[in-house]
Tab-separated table of C-alpha atoms in Angstrom:
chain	number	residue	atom	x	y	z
A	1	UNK	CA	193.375	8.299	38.053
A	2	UNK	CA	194.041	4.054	37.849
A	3	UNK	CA	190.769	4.089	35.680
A	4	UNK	CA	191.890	5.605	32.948
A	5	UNK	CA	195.667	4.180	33.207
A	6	UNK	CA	194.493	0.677	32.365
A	7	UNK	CA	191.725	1.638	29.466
A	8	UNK	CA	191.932	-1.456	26.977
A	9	UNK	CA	190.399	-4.057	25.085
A	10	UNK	CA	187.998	-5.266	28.225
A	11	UNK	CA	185.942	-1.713	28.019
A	12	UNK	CA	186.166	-1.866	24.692
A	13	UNK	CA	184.504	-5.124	24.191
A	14	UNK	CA	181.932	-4.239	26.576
A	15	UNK	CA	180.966	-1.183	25.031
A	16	UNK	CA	180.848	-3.092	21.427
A	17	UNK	CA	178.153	-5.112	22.694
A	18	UNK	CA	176.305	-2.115	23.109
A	19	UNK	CA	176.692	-1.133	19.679
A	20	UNK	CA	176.112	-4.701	17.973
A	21	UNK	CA	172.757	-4.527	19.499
A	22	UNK	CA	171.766	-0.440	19.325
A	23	UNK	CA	170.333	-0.231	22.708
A	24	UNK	CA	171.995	1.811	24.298
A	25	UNK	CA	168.977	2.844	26.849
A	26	UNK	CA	169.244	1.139	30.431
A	27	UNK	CA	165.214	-0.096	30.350
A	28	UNK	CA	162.954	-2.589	28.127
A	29	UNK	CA	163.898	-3.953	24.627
A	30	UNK	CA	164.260	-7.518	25.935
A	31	UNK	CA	164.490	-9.047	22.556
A	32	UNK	CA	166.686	-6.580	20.997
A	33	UNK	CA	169.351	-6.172	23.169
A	34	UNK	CA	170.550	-10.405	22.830
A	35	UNK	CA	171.255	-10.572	26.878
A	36	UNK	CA	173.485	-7.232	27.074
A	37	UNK	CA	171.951	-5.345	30.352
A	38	UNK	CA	174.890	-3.027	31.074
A	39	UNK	CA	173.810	-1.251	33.663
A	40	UNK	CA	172.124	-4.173	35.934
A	41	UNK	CA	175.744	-6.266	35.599
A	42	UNK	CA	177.605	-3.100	36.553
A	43	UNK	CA	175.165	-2.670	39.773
A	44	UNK	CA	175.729	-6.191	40.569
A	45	UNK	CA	179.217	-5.812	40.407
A	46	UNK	CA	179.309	-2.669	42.688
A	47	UNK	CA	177.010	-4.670	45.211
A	48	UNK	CA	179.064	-7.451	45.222
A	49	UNK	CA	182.320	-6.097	45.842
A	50	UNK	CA	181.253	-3.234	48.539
A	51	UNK	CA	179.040	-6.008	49.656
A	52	UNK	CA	175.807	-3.984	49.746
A	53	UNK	CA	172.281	-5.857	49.041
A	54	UNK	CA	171.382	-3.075	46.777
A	55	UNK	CA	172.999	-0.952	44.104
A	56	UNK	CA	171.921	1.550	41.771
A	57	UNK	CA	173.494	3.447	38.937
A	58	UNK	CA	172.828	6.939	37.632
A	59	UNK	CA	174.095	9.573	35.283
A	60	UNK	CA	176.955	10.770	37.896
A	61	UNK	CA	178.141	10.951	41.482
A	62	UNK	CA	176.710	14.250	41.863
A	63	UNK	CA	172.763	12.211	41.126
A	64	UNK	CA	173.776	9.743	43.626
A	65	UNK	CA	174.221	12.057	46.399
A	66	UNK	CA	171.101	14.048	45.023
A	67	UNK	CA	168.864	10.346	44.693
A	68	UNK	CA	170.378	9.148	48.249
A	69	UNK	CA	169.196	12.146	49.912
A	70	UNK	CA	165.900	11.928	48.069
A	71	UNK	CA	165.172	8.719	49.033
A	72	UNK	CA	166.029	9.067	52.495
A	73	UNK	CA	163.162	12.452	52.468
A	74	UNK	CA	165.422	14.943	52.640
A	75	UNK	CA	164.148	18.210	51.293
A	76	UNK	CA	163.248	21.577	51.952
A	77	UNK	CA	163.979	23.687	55.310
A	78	UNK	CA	165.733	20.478	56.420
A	79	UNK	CA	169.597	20.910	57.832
A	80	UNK	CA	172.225	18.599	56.663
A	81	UNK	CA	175.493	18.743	58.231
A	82	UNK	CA	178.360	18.502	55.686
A	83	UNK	CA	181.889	19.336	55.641
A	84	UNK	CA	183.702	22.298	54.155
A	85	UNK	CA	186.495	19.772	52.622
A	86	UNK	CA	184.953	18.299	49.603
A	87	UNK	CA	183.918	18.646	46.360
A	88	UNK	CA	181.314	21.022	45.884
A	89	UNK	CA	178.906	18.891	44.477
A	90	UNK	CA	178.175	17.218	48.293
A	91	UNK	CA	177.172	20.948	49.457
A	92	UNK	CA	175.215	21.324	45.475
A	93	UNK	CA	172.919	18.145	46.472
A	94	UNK	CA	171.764	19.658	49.551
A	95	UNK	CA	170.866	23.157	47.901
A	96	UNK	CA	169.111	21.566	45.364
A	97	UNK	CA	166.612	19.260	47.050
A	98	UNK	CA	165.571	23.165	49.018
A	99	UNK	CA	167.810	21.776	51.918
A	100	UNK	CA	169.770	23.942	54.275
A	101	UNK	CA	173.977	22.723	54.636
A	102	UNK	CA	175.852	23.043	57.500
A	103	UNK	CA	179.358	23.206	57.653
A	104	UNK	CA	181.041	21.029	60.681
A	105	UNK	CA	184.737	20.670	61.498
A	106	UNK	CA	186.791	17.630	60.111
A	107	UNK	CA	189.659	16.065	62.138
A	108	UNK	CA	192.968	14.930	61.194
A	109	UNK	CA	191.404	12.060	59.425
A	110	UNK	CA	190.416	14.351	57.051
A	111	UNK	CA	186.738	13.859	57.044
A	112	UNK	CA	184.090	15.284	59.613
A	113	UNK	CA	184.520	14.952	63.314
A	114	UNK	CA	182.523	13.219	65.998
A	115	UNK	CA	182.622	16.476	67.611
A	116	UNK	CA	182.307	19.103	65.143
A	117	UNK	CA	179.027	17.238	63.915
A	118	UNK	CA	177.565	17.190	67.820
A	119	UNK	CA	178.351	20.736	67.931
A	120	UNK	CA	176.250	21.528	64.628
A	121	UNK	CA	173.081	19.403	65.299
A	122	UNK	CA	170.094	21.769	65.750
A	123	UNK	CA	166.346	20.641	66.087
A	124	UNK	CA	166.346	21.227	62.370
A	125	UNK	CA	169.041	18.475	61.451
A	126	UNK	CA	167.792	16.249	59.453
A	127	UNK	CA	171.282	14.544	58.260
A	128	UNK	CA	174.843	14.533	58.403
A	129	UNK	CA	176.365	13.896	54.502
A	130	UNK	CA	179.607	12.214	55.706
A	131	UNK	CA	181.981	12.584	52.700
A	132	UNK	CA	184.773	9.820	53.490
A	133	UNK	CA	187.532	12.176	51.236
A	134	UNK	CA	190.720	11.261	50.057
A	135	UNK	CA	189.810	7.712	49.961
A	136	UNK	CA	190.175	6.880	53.667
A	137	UNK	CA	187.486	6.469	56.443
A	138	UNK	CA	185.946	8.769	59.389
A	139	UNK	CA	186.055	7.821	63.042
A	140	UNK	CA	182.610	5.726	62.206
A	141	UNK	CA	182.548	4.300	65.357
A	142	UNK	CA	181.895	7.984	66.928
A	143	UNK	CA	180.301	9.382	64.548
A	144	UNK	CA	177.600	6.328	64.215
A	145	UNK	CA	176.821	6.907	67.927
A	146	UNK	CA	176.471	10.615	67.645
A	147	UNK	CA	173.637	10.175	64.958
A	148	UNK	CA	172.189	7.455	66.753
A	149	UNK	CA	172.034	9.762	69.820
A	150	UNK	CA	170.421	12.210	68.288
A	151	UNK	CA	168.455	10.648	65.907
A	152	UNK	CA	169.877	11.569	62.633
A	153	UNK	CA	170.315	10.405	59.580
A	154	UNK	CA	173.876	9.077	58.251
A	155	UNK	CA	174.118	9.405	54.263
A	156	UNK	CA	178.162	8.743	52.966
A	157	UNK	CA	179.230	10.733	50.081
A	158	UNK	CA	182.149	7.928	49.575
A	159	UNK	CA	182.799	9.446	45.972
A	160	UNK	CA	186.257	8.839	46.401
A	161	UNK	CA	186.429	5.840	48.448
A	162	UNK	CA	185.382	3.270	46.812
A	163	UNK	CA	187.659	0.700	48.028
A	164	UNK	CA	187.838	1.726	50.924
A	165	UNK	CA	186.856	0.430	54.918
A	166	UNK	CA	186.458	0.232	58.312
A	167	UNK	CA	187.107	-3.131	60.193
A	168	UNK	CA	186.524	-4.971	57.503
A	169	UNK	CA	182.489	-2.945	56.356
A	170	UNK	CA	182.765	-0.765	53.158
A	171	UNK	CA	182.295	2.859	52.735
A	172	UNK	CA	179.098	3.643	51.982
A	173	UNK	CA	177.292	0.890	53.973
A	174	UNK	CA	178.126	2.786	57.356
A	175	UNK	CA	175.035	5.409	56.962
A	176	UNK	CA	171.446	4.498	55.390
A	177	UNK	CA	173.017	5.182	51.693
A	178	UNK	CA	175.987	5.383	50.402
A	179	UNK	CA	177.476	6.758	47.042
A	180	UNK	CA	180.106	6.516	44.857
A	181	UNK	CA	181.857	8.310	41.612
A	182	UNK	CA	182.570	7.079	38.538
A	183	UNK	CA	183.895	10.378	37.160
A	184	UNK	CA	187.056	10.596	34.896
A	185	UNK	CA	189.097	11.264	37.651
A	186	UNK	CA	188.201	8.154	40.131
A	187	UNK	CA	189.687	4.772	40.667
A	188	UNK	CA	187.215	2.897	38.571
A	189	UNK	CA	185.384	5.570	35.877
A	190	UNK	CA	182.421	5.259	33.349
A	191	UNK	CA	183.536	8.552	32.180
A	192	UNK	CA	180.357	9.805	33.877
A	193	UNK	CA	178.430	7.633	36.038
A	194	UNK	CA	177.555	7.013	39.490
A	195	UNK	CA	176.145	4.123	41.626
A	196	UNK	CA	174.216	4.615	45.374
A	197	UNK	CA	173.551	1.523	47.592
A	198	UNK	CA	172.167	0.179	50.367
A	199	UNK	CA	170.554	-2.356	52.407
A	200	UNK	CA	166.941	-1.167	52.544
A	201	UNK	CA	165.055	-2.358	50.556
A	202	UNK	CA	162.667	0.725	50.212
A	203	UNK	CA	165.284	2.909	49.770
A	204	UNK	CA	166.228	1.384	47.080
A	205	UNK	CA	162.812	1.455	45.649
A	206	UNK	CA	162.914	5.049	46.523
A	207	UNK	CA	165.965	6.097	44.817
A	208	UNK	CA	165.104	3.633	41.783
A	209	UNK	CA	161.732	5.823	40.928
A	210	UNK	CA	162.795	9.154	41.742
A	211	UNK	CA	165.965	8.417	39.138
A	212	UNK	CA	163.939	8.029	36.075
A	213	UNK	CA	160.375	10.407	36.125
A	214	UNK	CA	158.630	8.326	39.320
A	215	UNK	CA	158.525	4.978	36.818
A	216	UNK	CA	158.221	1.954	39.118
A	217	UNK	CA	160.219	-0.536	35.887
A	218	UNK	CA	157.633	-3.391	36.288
A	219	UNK	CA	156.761	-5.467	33.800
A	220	UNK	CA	158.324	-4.661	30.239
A	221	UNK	CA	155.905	-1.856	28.733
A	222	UNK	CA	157.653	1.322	29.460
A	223	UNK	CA	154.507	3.105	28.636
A	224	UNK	CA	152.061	1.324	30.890
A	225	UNK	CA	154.301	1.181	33.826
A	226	UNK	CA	153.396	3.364	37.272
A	227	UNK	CA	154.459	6.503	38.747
A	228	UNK	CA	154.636	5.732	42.592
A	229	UNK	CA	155.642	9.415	42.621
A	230	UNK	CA	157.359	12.392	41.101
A	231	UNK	CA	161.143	12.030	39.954
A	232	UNK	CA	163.533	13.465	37.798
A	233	UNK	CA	166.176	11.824	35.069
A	234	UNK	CA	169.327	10.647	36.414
A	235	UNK	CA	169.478	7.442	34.914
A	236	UNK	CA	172.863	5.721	33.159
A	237	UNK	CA	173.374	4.776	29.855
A	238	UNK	CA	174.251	1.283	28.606
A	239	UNK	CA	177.632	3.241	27.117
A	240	UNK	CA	178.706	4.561	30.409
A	241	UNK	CA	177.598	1.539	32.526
A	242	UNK	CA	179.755	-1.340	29.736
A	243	UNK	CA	182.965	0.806	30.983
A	244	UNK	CA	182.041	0.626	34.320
A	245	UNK	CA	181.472	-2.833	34.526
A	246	UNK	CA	184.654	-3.692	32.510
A	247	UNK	CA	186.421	-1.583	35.219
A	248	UNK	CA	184.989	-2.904	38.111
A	249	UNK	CA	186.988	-6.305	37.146
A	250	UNK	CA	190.026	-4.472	37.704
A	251	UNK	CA	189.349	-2.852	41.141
A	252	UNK	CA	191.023	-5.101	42.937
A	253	UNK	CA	194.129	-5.350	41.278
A	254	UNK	CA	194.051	-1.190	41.260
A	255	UNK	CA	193.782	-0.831	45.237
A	256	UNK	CA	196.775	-3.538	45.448
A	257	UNK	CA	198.473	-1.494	43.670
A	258	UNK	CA	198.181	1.845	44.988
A	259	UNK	CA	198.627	0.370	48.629
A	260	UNK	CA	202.058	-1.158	47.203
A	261	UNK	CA	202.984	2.707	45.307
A	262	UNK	CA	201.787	4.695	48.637
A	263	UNK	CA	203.842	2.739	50.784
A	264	UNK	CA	206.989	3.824	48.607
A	265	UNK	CA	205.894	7.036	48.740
A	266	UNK	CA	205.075	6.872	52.629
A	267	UNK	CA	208.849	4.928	52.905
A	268	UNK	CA	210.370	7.801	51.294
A	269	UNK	CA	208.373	10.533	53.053
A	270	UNK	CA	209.430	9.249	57.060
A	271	UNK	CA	212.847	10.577	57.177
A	272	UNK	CA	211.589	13.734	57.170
A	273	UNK	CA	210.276	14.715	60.737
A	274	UNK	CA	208.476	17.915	60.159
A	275	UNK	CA	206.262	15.761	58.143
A	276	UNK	CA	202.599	14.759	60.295
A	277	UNK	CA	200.895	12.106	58.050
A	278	UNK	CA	196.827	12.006	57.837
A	279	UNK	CA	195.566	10.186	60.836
A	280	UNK	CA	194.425	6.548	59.355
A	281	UNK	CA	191.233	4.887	61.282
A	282	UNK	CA	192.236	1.826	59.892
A	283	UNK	CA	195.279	1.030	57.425
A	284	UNK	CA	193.956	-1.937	56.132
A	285	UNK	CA	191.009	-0.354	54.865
A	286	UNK	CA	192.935	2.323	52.744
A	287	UNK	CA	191.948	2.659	49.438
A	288	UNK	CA	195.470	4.310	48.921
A	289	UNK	CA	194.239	6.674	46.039
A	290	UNK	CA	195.869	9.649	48.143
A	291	UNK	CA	199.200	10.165	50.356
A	292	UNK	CA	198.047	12.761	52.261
A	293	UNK	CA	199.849	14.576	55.061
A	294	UNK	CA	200.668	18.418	57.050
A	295	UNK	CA	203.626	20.400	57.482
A	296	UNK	CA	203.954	22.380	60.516
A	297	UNK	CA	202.590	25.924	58.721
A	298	UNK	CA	201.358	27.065	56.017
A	299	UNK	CA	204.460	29.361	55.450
A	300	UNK	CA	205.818	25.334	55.177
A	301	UNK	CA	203.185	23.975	53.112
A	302	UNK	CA	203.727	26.558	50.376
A	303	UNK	CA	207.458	26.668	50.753
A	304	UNK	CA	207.072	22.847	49.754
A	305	UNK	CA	204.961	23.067	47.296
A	306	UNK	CA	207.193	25.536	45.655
A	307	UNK	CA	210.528	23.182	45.907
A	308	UNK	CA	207.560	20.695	44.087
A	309	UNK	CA	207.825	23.147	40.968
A	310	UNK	CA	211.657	23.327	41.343
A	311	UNK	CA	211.325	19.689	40.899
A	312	UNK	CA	209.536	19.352	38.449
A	313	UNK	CA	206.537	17.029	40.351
A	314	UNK	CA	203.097	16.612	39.094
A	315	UNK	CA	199.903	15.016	40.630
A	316	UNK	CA	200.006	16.747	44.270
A	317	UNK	CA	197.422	19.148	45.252
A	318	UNK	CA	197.575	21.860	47.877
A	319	UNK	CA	193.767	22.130	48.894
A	320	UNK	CA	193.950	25.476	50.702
A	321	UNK	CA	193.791	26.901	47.293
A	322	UNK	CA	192.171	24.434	45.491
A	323	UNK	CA	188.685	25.922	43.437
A	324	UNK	CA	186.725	23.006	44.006
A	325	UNK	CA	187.454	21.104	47.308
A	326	UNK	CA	187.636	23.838	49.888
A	327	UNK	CA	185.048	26.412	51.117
A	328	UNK	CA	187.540	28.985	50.972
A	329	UNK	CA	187.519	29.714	47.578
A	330	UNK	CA	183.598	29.016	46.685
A	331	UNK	CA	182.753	32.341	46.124
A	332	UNK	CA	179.869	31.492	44.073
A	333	UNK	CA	178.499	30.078	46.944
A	334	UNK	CA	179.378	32.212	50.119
A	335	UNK	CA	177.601	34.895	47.747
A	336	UNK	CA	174.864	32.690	46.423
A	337	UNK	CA	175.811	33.485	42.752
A	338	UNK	CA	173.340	31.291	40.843
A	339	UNK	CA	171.483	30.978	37.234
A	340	UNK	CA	167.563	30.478	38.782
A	341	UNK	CA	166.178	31.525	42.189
A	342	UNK	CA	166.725	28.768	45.051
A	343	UNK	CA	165.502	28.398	48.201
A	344	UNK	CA	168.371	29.118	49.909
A	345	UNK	CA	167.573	32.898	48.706
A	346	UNK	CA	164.906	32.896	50.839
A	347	UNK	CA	166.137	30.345	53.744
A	348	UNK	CA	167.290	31.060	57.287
A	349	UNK	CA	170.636	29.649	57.660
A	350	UNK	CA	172.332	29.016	61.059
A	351	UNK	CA	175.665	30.479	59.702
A	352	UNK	CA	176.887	33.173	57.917
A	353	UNK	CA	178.404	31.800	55.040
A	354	UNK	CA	180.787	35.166	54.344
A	355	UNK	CA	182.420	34.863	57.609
A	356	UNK	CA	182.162	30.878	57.055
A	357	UNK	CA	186.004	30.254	58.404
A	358	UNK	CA	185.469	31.756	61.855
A	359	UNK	CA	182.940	28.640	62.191
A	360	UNK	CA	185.699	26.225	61.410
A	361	UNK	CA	189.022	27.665	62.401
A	362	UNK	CA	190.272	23.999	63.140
A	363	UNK	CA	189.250	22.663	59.486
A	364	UNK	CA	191.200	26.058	58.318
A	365	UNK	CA	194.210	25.563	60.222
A	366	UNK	CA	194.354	21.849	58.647
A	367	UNK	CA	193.803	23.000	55.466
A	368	UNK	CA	196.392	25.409	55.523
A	369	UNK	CA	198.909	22.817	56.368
A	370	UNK	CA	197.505	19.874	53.763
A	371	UNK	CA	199.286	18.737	50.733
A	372	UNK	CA	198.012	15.099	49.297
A	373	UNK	CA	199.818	13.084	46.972
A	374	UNK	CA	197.723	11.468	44.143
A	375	UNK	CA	198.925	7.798	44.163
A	376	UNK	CA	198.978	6.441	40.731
A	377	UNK	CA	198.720	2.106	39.528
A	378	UNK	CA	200.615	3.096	35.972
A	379	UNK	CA	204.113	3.987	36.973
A	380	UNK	CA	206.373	1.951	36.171
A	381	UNK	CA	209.142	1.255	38.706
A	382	UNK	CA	211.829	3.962	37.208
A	383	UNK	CA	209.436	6.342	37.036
A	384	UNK	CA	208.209	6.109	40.930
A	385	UNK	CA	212.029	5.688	41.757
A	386	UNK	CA	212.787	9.211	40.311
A	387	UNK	CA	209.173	10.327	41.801
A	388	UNK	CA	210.719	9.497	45.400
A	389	UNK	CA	213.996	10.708	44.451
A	390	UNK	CA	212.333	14.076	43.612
A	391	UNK	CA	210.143	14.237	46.596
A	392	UNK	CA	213.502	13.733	48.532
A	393	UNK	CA	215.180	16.448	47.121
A	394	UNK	CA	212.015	18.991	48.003
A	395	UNK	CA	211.854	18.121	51.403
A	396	UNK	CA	215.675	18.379	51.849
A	397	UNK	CA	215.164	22.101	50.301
A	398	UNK	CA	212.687	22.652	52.767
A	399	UNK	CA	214.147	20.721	55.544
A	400	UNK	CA	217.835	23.213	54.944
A	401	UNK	CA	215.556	26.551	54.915
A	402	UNK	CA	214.111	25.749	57.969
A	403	UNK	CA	217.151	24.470	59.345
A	404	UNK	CA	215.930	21.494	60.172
A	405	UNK	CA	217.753	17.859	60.584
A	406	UNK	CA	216.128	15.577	58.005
């Protein structure tokens, strides 16, 4: 979480700007707010680093994915291929536009295949949500041509990856939108906020009206501007959007960083040969936020993740049980366990979601075998010395029960 390990006086200037003028809403009050527009700086800032034409920021990451799709027509009895290693809130978007998701097989790379996408397009398909997870890229190349083939959409979910590239072009300017997090937990947070870009111009329109009630934002009178069409309320705050733009002045430093931390870890980590490390599409566009790599088994995986708690480690995850990130464990969804009616109740779906691992035995094997390392900018150089020293010590536990030659 770099965001919130280098929280100081920059955010909190920003955000006292906010208060010395009392607007705190992201639209109108010219006069009022003495120059302060929060949210439009922050969007700049996003555009300009990811180097996007257009940016956009909303309440969350969650709304981005929701506007992106939006704007790009998505809705109801359409199929959107999406992958069963993410956050939920990728598959959430989908449901609630009336949307149908399909669940494809990732690779090694951790994100969706070329191939397990091909193998889920139907008639129906409308787009593939590529979520580029654990801060490091898809095989774009592939999976560009596969939607071109078959003309379908490409929307990135690059929630965690901002920061992150392929040959040199940003996450989230590989599809027709792209959309990143500014949760609590990401490498540049508002708390809660989100931002979507791209480099059509109409989407952008698109996604700018549907975020705040259909409201086209011409001219300063907020109550004699047009409704182009219907929307919903997604929009930022000048609060959340002063943080982000205070952190977005650090990203750089962040990802330099983590790349210099995870190769330490990654140093530490290659004496071990039972040790397979995520398949990179292109090192120098790691954002570094995760070390993330398989052991031969899961019988392995768990056995390390116990010598973990002998040690004493923090910040690792082991996804095959993880609540949120893995399909596994959504009950809530594989039942459709919700508040209101949807139309998913009601939907033909091309796979039955209770027997929704026999439909990506691949993705469950990988799983199985995953344990990611959360890569962190404010250790100091003791502490990520004893952090490697620990990590050593598991693996050479796990390395003598399997009586194996580190």
């Amino acid at each position: 979480m770099p965001g919130i390990e280098f929280f100081g006086e920059e955010e909190r200037r920003e955000v006292m700007d906010v208060l010395e003028t009392g607007v705190m809403f992201r639209y109108n009050h010219d006069a009022e707010r003495k120059g302060h527009w929060k949210a439009r700086d922050f969007e700049k800032s996003v555009a300009d680093f990811v180097g996007a034409k257009y940016a956009h920021a909303v309440s969350n990451g969650s709304a981005a994915v929701v506007c992106a799709l939006a704007a790009c027509g998505v809705g109801y009895n359409d199929e959107v291929i999406v992958p069963p290693f993410t956050f939920i809130a990728t598959v959430e978007a989908v449901l609630w536009l009336g949307a149908i998701p399909v669940f494809a097989e990732i690779d090694e790379t951790l994100n969706l295949s070329p191939e397990g996408i091909k193998a889920c397009i139907t008639p129906k398909t409308k787009a593939v949500l590529l979520v580029q997870m654990c801060g490091a890229m898809a095989k774009m190349d592939e999976i560009v041509k596969v939607c071109q083939d078959n003309n379908v959409m490409l929307i990135e979910d690059t929630a965690q990856a901002l920061g992150a590239s392929y040959k040199g072009k940003s996450a989230g300017l590989w599809g027709r939108m792209g959309c990143y997090s500014f949760d609590f937990f990401k490498i540049t947070t508002c708390g809660e906020g989100g931002v979507l870009v791209t480099n059509d111009e109409q989407l952008y329109k698109n996604a700018d009206v549907f975020s705040d009630h259909g409201h086209d934002h011409i001219g300063n009178n907020r109550g004699m501007e047009k409704h182009p069409a219907l929307g919903i309320n997604f929009r930022i705050g000048e609060f959340n959007a002063a943080v982000g733009l205070a952190q977005m002045r650090k990203i750089k430093q962040f990802i330099e960083i983590q790349r210099k931390n995870k190769a330490t870890l990654v140093n530490t980590l290659s004496k071990f040969p039972f040790i397979q490390f995520r398949q990179m599409t292109d090192e120098a566009g790691d954002s570094a936020t995760f070390l993330s790599f398989f052991m031969p088994d899961e019988a392995t995986a768990r056995l390390a993740v116990e010598e973990f708690k002998a040690q004493n480690l923090d910040s690792y995850a082991y996804w095959f049980d993880n609540n949120y990130h893995y399909i596994k464990n959504w009950d809530h969804l594989i039942s459709l366990t919700s508040v209101n009616p949807m139309p998913i109740h009601h939907q033909e779906k091309p796979q039955d979601w209770s027997k929704i691992r026999s439909y990506i035995p691949k993705t469950d094997n990988l799983i199985s075998r995953l344990i990611s390392l959360q890569v962190k900018v404010g250790w100091t150089d003791e502490q990520l010395t004893e952090r490697c020293q620990k990590l050593s010590n598991a693996f050479e536990a796990v390395a003598k029960k399997l009586s194996v030659t580190a």
